[in-house]
Short mmCIF file of C-alpha atoms and ligand atoms in Angstrom, two decimals:
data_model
loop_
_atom_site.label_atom_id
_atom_site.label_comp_id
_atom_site.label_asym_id
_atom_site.label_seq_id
_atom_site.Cartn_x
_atom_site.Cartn_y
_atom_site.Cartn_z
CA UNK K 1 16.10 -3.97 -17.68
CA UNK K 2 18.32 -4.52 -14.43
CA UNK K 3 17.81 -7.93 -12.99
CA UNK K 4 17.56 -7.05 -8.92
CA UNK K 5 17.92 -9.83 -5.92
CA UNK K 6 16.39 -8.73 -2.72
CA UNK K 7 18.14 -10.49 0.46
CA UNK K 8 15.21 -9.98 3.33
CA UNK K 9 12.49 -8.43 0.89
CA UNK K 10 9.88 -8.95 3.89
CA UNK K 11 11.60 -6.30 6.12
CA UNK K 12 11.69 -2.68 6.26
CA UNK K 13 14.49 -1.79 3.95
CA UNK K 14 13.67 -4.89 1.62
CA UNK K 15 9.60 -3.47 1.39
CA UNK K 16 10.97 -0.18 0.29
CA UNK K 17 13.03 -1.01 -2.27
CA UNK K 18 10.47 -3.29 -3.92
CA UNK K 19 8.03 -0.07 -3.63
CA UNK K 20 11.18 2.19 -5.38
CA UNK K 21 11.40 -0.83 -7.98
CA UNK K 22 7.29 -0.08 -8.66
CA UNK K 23 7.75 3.47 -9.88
CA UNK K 24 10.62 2.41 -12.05
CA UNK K 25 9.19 -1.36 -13.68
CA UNK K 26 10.38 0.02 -17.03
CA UNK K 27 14.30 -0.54 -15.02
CA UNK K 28 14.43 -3.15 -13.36
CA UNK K 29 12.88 -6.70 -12.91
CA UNK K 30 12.97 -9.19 -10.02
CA UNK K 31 15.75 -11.97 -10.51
CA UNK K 32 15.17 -13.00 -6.83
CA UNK K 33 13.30 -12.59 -3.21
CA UNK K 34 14.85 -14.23 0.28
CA UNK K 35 13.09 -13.92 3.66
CA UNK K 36 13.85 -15.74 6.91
CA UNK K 37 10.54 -16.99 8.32
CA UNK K 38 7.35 -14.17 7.14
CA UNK K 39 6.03 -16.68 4.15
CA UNK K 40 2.78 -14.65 4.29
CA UNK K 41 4.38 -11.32 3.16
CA UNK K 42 6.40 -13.63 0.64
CA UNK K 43 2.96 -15.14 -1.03
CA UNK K 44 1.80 -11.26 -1.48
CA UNK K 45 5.32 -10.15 -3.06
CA UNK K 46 5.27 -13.69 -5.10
CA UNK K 47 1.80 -12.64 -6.56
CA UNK K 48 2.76 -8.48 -7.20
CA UNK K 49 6.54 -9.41 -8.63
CA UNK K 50 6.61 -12.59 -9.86
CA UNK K 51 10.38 -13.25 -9.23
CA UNK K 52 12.18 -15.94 -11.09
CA UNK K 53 13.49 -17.37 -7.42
CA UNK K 54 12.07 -16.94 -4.82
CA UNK K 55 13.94 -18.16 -0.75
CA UNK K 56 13.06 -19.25 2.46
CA UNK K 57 15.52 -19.91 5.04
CA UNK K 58 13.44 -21.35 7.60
CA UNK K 59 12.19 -25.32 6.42
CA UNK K 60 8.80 -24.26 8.38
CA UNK K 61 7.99 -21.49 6.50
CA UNK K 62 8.91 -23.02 2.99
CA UNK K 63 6.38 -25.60 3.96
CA UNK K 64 3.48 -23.04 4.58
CA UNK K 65 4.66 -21.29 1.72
CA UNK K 66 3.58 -24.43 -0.52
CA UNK K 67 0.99 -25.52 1.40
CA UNK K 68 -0.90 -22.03 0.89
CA UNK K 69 -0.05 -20.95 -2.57
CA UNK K 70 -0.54 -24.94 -4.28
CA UNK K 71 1.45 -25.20 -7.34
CA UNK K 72 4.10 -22.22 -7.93
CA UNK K 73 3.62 -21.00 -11.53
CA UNK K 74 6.08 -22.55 -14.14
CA UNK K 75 8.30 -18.52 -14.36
CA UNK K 76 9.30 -19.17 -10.37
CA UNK K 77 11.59 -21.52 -8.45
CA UNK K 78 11.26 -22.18 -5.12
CA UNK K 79 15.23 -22.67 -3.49
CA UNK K 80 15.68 -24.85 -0.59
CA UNK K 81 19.29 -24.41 0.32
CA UNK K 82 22.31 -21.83 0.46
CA UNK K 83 23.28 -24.01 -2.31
CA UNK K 84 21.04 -23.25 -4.73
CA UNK K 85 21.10 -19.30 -3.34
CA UNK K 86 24.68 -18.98 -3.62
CA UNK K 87 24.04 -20.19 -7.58
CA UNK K 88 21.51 -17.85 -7.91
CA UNK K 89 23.97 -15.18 -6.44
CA UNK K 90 26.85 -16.08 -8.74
CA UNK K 91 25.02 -15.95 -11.97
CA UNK K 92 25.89 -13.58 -14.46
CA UNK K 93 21.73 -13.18 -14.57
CA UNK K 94 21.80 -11.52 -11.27
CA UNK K 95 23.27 -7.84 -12.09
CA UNK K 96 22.36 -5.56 -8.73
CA UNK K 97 21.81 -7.57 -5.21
CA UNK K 98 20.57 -5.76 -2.30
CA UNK K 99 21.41 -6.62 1.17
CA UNK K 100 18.27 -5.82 3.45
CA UNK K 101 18.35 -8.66 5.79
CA UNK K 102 19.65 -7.74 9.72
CA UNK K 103 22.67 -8.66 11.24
CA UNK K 104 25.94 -10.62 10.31
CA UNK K 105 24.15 -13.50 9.40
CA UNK K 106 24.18 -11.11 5.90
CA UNK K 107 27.93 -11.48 5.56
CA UNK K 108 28.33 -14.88 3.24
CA UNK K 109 25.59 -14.04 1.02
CA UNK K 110 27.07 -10.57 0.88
CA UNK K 111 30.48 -11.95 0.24
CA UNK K 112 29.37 -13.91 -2.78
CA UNK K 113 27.57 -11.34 -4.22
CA UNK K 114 30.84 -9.06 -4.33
CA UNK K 115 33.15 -11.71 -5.36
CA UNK K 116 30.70 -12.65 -8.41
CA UNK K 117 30.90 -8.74 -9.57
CA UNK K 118 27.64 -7.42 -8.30
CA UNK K 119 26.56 -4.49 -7.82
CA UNK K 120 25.84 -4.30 -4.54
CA UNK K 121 23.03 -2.30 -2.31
CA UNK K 122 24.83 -2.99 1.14
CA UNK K 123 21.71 -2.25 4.02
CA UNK K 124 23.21 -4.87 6.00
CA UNK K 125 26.04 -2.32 7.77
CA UNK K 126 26.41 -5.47 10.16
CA UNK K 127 28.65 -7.24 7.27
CA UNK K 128 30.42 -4.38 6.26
CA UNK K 129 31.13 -3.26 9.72
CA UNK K 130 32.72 -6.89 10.75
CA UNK K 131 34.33 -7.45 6.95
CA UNK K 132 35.17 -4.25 5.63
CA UNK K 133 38.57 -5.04 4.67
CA UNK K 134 38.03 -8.55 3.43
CA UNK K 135 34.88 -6.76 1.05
CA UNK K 136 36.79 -3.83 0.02
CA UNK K 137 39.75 -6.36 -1.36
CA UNK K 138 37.49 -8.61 -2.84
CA UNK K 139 35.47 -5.64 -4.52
CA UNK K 140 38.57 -4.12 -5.97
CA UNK K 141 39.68 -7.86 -7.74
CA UNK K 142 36.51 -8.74 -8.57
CA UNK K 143 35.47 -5.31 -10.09
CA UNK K 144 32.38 -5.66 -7.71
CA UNK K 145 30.59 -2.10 -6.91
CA UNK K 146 29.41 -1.79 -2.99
CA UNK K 147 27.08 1.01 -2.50
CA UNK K 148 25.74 2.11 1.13
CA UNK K 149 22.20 1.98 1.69
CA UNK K 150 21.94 3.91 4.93
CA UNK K 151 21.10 7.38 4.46
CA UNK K 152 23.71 9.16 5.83
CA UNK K 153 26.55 7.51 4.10
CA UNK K 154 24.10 7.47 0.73
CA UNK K 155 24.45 11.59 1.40
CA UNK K 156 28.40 11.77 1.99
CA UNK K 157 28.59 9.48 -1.26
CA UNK K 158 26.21 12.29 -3.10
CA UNK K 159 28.69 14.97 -1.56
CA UNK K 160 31.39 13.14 -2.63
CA UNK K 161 30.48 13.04 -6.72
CA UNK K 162 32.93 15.62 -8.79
CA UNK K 163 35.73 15.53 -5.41
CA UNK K 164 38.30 14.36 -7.84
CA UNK K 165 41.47 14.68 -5.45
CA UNK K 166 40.70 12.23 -2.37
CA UNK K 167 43.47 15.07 -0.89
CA UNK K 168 40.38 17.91 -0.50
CA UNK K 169 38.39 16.38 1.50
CA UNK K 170 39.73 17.09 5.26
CA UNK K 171 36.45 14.94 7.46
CA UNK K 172 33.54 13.66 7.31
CA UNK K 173 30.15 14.58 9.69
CA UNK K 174 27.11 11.95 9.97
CA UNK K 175 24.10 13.47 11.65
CA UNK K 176 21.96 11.09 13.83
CA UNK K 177 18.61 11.82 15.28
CA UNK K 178 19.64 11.53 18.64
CA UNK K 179 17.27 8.77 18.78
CA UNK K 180 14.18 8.65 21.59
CA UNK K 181 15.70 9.54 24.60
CA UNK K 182 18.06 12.43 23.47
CA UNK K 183 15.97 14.61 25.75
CA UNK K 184 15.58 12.13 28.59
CA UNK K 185 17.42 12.35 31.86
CA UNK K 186 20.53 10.48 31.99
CA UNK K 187 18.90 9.07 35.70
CA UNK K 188 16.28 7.85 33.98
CA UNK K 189 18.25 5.48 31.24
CA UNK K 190 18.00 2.36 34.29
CA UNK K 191 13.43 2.86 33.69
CA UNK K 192 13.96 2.54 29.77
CA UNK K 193 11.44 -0.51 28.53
CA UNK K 194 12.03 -2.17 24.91
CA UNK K 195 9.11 -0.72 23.77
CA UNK K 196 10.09 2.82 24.51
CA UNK K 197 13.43 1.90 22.90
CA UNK K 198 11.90 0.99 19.60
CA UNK K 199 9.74 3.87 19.04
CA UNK K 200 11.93 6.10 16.84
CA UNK K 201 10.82 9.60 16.63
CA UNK K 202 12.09 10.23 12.80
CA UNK K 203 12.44 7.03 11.28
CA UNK K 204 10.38 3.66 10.48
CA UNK K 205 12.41 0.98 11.07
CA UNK K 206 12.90 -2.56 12.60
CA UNK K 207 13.48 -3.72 16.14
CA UNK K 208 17.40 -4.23 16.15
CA UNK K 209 18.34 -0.99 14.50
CA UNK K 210 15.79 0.95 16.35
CA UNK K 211 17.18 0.19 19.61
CA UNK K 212 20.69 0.47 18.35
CA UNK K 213 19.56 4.00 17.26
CA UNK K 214 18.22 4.74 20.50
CA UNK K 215 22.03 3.72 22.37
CA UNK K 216 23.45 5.40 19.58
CA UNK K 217 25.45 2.05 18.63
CA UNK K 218 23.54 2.43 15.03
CA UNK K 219 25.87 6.19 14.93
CA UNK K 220 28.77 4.03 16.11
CA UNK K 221 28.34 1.21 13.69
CA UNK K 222 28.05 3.81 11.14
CA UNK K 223 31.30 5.64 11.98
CA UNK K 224 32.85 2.43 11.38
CA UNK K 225 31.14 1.49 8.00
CA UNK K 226 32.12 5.20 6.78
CA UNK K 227 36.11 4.35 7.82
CA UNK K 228 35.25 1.31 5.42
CA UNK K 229 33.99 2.89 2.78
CA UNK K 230 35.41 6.56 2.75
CA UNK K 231 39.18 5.46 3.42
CA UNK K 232 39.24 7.93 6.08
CA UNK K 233 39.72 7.90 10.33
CA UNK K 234 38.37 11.49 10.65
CA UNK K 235 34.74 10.99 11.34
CA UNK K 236 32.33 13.12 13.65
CA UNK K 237 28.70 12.92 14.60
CA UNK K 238 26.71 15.82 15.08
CA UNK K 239 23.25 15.52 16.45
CA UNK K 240 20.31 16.51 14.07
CA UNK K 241 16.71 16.02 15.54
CA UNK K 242 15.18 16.83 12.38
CA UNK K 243 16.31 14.22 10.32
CA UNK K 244 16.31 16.36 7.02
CA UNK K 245 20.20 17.26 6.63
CA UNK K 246 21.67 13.27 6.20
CA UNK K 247 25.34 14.15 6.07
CA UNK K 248 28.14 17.29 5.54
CA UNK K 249 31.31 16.53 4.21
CA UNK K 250 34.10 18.98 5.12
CA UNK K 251 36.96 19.83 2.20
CA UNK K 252 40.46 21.47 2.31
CA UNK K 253 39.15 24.91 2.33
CA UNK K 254 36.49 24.57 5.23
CA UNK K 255 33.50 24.64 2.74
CA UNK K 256 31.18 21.53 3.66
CA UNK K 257 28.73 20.20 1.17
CA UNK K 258 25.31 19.09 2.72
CA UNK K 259 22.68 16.33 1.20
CA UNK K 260 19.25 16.77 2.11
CA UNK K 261 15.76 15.26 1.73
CA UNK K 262 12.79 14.17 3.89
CA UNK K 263 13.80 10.81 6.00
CA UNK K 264 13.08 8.13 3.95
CA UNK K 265 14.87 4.98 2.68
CA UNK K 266 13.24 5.04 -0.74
CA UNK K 267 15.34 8.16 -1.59
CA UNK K 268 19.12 6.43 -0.61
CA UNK K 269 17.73 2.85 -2.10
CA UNK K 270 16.52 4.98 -5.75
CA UNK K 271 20.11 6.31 -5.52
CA UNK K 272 21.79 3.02 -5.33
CA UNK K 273 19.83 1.49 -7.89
CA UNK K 274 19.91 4.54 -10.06
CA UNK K 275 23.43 5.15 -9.96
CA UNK K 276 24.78 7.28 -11.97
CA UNK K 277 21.35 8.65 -12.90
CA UNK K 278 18.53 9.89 -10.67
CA UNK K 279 15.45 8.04 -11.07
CA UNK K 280 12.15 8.40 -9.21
CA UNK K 281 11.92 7.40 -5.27
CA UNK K 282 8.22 7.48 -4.71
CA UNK K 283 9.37 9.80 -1.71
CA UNK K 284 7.86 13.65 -0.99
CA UNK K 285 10.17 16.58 -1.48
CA UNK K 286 10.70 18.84 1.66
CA UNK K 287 8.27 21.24 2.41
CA UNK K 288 10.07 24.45 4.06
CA UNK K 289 6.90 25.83 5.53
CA UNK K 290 6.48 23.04 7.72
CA UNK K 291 10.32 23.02 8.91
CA UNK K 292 10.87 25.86 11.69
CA UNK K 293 14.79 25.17 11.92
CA UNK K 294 17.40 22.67 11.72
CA UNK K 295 19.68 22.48 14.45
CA UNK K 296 22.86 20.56 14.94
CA UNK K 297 24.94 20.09 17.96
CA UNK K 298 27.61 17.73 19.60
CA UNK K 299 26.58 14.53 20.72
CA UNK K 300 26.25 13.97 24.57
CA UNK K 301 29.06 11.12 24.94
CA UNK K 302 28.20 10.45 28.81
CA UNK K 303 24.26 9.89 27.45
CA UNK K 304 25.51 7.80 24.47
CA UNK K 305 29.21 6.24 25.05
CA UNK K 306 28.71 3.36 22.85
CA UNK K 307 29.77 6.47 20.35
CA UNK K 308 33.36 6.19 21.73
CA UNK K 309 33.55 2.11 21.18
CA UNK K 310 33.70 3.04 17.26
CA UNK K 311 37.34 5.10 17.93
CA UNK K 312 38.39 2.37 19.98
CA UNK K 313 37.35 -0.15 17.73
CA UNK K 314 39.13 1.39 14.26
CA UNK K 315 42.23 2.34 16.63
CA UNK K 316 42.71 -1.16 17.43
CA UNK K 317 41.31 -2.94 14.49
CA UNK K 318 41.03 -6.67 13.29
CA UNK K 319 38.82 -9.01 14.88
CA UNK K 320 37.86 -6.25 17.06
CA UNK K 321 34.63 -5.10 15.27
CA UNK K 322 33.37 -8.62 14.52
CA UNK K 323 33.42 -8.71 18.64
CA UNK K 324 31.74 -5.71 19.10
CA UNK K 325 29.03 -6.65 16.99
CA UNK K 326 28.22 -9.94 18.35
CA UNK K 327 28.51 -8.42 21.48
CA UNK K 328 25.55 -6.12 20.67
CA UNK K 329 23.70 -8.17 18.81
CA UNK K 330 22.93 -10.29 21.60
CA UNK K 331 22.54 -8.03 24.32
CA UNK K 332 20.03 -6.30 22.57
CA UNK K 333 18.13 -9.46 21.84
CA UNK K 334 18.16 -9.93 25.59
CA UNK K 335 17.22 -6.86 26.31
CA UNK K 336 13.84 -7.06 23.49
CA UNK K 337 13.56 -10.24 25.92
CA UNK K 338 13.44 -8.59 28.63
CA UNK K 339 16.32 -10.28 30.09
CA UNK K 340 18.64 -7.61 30.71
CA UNK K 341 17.98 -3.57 31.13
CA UNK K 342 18.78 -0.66 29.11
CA UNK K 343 21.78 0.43 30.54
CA UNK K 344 23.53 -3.00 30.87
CA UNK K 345 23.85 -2.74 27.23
CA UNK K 346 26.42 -0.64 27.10
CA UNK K 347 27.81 -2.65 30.24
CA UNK K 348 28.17 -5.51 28.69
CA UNK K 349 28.82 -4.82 25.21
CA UNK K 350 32.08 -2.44 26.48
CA UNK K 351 33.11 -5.32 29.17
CA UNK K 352 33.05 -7.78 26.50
CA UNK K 353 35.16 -6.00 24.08
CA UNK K 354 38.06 -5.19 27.02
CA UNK K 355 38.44 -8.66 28.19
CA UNK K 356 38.55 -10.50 24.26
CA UNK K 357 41.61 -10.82 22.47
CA UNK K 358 41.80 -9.57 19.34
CA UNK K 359 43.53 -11.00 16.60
CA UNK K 360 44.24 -9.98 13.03
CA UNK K 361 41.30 -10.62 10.46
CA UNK K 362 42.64 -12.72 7.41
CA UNK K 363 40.02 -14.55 6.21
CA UNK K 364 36.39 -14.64 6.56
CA UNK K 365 36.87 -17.57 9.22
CA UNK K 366 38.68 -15.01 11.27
CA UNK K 367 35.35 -13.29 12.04
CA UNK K 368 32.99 -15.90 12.46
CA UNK K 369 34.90 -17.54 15.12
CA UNK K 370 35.49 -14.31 16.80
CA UNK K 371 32.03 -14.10 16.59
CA UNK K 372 31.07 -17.09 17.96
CA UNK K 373 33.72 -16.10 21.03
CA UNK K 374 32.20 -13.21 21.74
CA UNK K 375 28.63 -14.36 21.76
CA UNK K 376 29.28 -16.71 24.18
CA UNK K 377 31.29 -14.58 26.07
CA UNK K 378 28.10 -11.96 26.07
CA UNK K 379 25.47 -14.76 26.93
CA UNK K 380 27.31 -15.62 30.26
CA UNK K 381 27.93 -12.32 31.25
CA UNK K 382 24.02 -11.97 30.44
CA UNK K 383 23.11 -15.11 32.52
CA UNK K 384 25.11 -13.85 35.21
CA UNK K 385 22.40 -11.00 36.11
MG1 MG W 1 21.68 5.39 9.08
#
């Protein structure tokens, strides 16, 4: 039995790996479960799992935890600060950690969990896209295992198995969706309302990656989390409305290798936590009769240019990323606010990254101030409109 920690078990990526973990109870047992504020979702998983720790960030929602389930039975702890988290983290009980909770508020938890030799399920791309360097090099001292749990970069790693010679593999191709509006007039972006943006058309997923999907930024994100952990600049996108074909990779003697499978998290989050063996997903297999064709094609880059910011980003490196991030992050809260529109997105996010400075990334302190810049920075361009 593998002991498993779920960071943000109450959202979309952490619900589907505890469903993968119920087809497979003979593997694996809850060590621990972490949400931000949904306490009610965390009584129901308390009741079906029984973790040994269970953690809520927000005090509020600890409280109503308590208040609603009485006692907690004597097998489950109740943590009430990073402290005690980070301890729970570190322990040699812990063996596999998944990262499920959004944005690069994921990074320190993420960053213990590699430097305490965990293997670890990494959903959070925010972290890895902001730290990849700083992870990789504390990964390869710490003997720490980081395995992608996005689906494309899951299906380059499957491609990848048996490439002994890093030498044969000449680039790698991530399909994307093309989100909601792939087919919408580009003089129509400026009409675009959050709730349009969050509607995916292939996927099932939560507000922040949705509408990242929908600018593309999720694609460029991605390209940058593959540079992390592929160890390779040469990265295309092709577009793939289907969502069935997850990733090619190209080798040395123009063969590509493909992954496929319906779209569905359960199948890259089995493959992390079954790694190296195949265990049951709780996902269908693909039925051909209902597929007419799968197309790909190039990405429309004057629909979608947050796809360039990822080139300009890994050309120019350090703090850079960490920037970018923020930058989004915030402008697409304000535009789930209804603060700013679609389009100033990009706007802002692109304006944001030309006028920072960017150092070199040396420490983990490195990012969160450049962070904390480049928030600001975003909310007073935001405030300005
Ligand atoms: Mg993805």
């Amino acid at each position: 039995m593998k002991n498993v920690a779920i960071l943000g078990s109450t959202g979309s990526v952490g619900k589907s790996t505890l469903e993968v973990i119920k087809q497979n109870k003979d593997k694996f047992c809850i060590e621990l479960l972490t949400a931000h504020t949904n306490y009610e979702l965390m009584i129901e998983q308390y009741n079906e799992f029984s973790p040994r720790y269970i953690y809520l960030e927000d005090p509020s929602a600890q409280k109503s935890f308590i208040d609603r389930v009485g006692s907690i039975n004597k097998e489950t702890a109740l943590l009430t600060s990073e402290n005690e988290l980070n301890n729970v983290l570190s322990s040699d009980a812990t063996e596999i950690v998944v990262a499920a909770m959004v944005g690069v508020a994921g990074l320190k938890p993420v960053y213990q969990a590699v430097k305490h030799k965990k293997k670890v399920l990494l959903a959070n791309k925010e972290s890895y896209v902001v730290a990849g360097e700083i992870l990789n090099n504390l990964s390869q001292e710490s003997g720490s295992t980081i395995f992608p749990i996005d689906s494309e970069h899951s299906a380059v790693h499957q491609c990848l198995q048996g490439v002994k010679d890093q030498k044969s593999v000449s680039r790698i191709i991530l399909t994307g969706s093309g989100g909601p509006f792939l087919n919408r007039e580009i003089s129509d972006f400026e009409n675009i309302t959050p709730k349009e943006a969050i509607s995916h058309p292939v996927w099932n997923m939560g507000d922040k990656i949705s509408v990242d999907s929908s600018t593309m930024m999720n694609k460029c994100l991605e390209i940058i989390e593959a540079r992390w952990l592929f160890q390779t600049k040469n990265i295309d996108v092709l577009i793939h409305p289907e969502g069935i074909i997850h990733s090619l990779v190209e080798f040395t003697d123009n063969s590509m290798l493909a992954q496929l499978s319906v779209p569905d998290m359960k199948i890259p989050i089995a493959y992390g936590l079954g790694y190296p063996s195949k265990i049951h997903s709780g996902s269908s297999s693909i039925n051909f009769e209902e597929i007419s064709s799968l197309t790909l094609k190039k990405p429309d880059l004057q629909k979608f240019p947050a796809l360039n910011l990822a080139k300009s980003c890994i050309d120019i490196g350090g703090t850079s990323f960490a920037i970018l991030n923020a930058a989004n992050e915030e402008c697409v809260a304000a535009f789930l606010a209804g603060k700013i529109t679609y389009l100033d997105i990009y706007q802002i996010v692109s304006k944001v990254l030309d006028n920072s400075t960017i150092n070199d990334v040396k420490e983990l302190n490195d990012i969160f101030e450049a962070d904390e810049r480049s928030r600001s920075t975003t909310k007073e361009l935001i405030n300005k409109i």
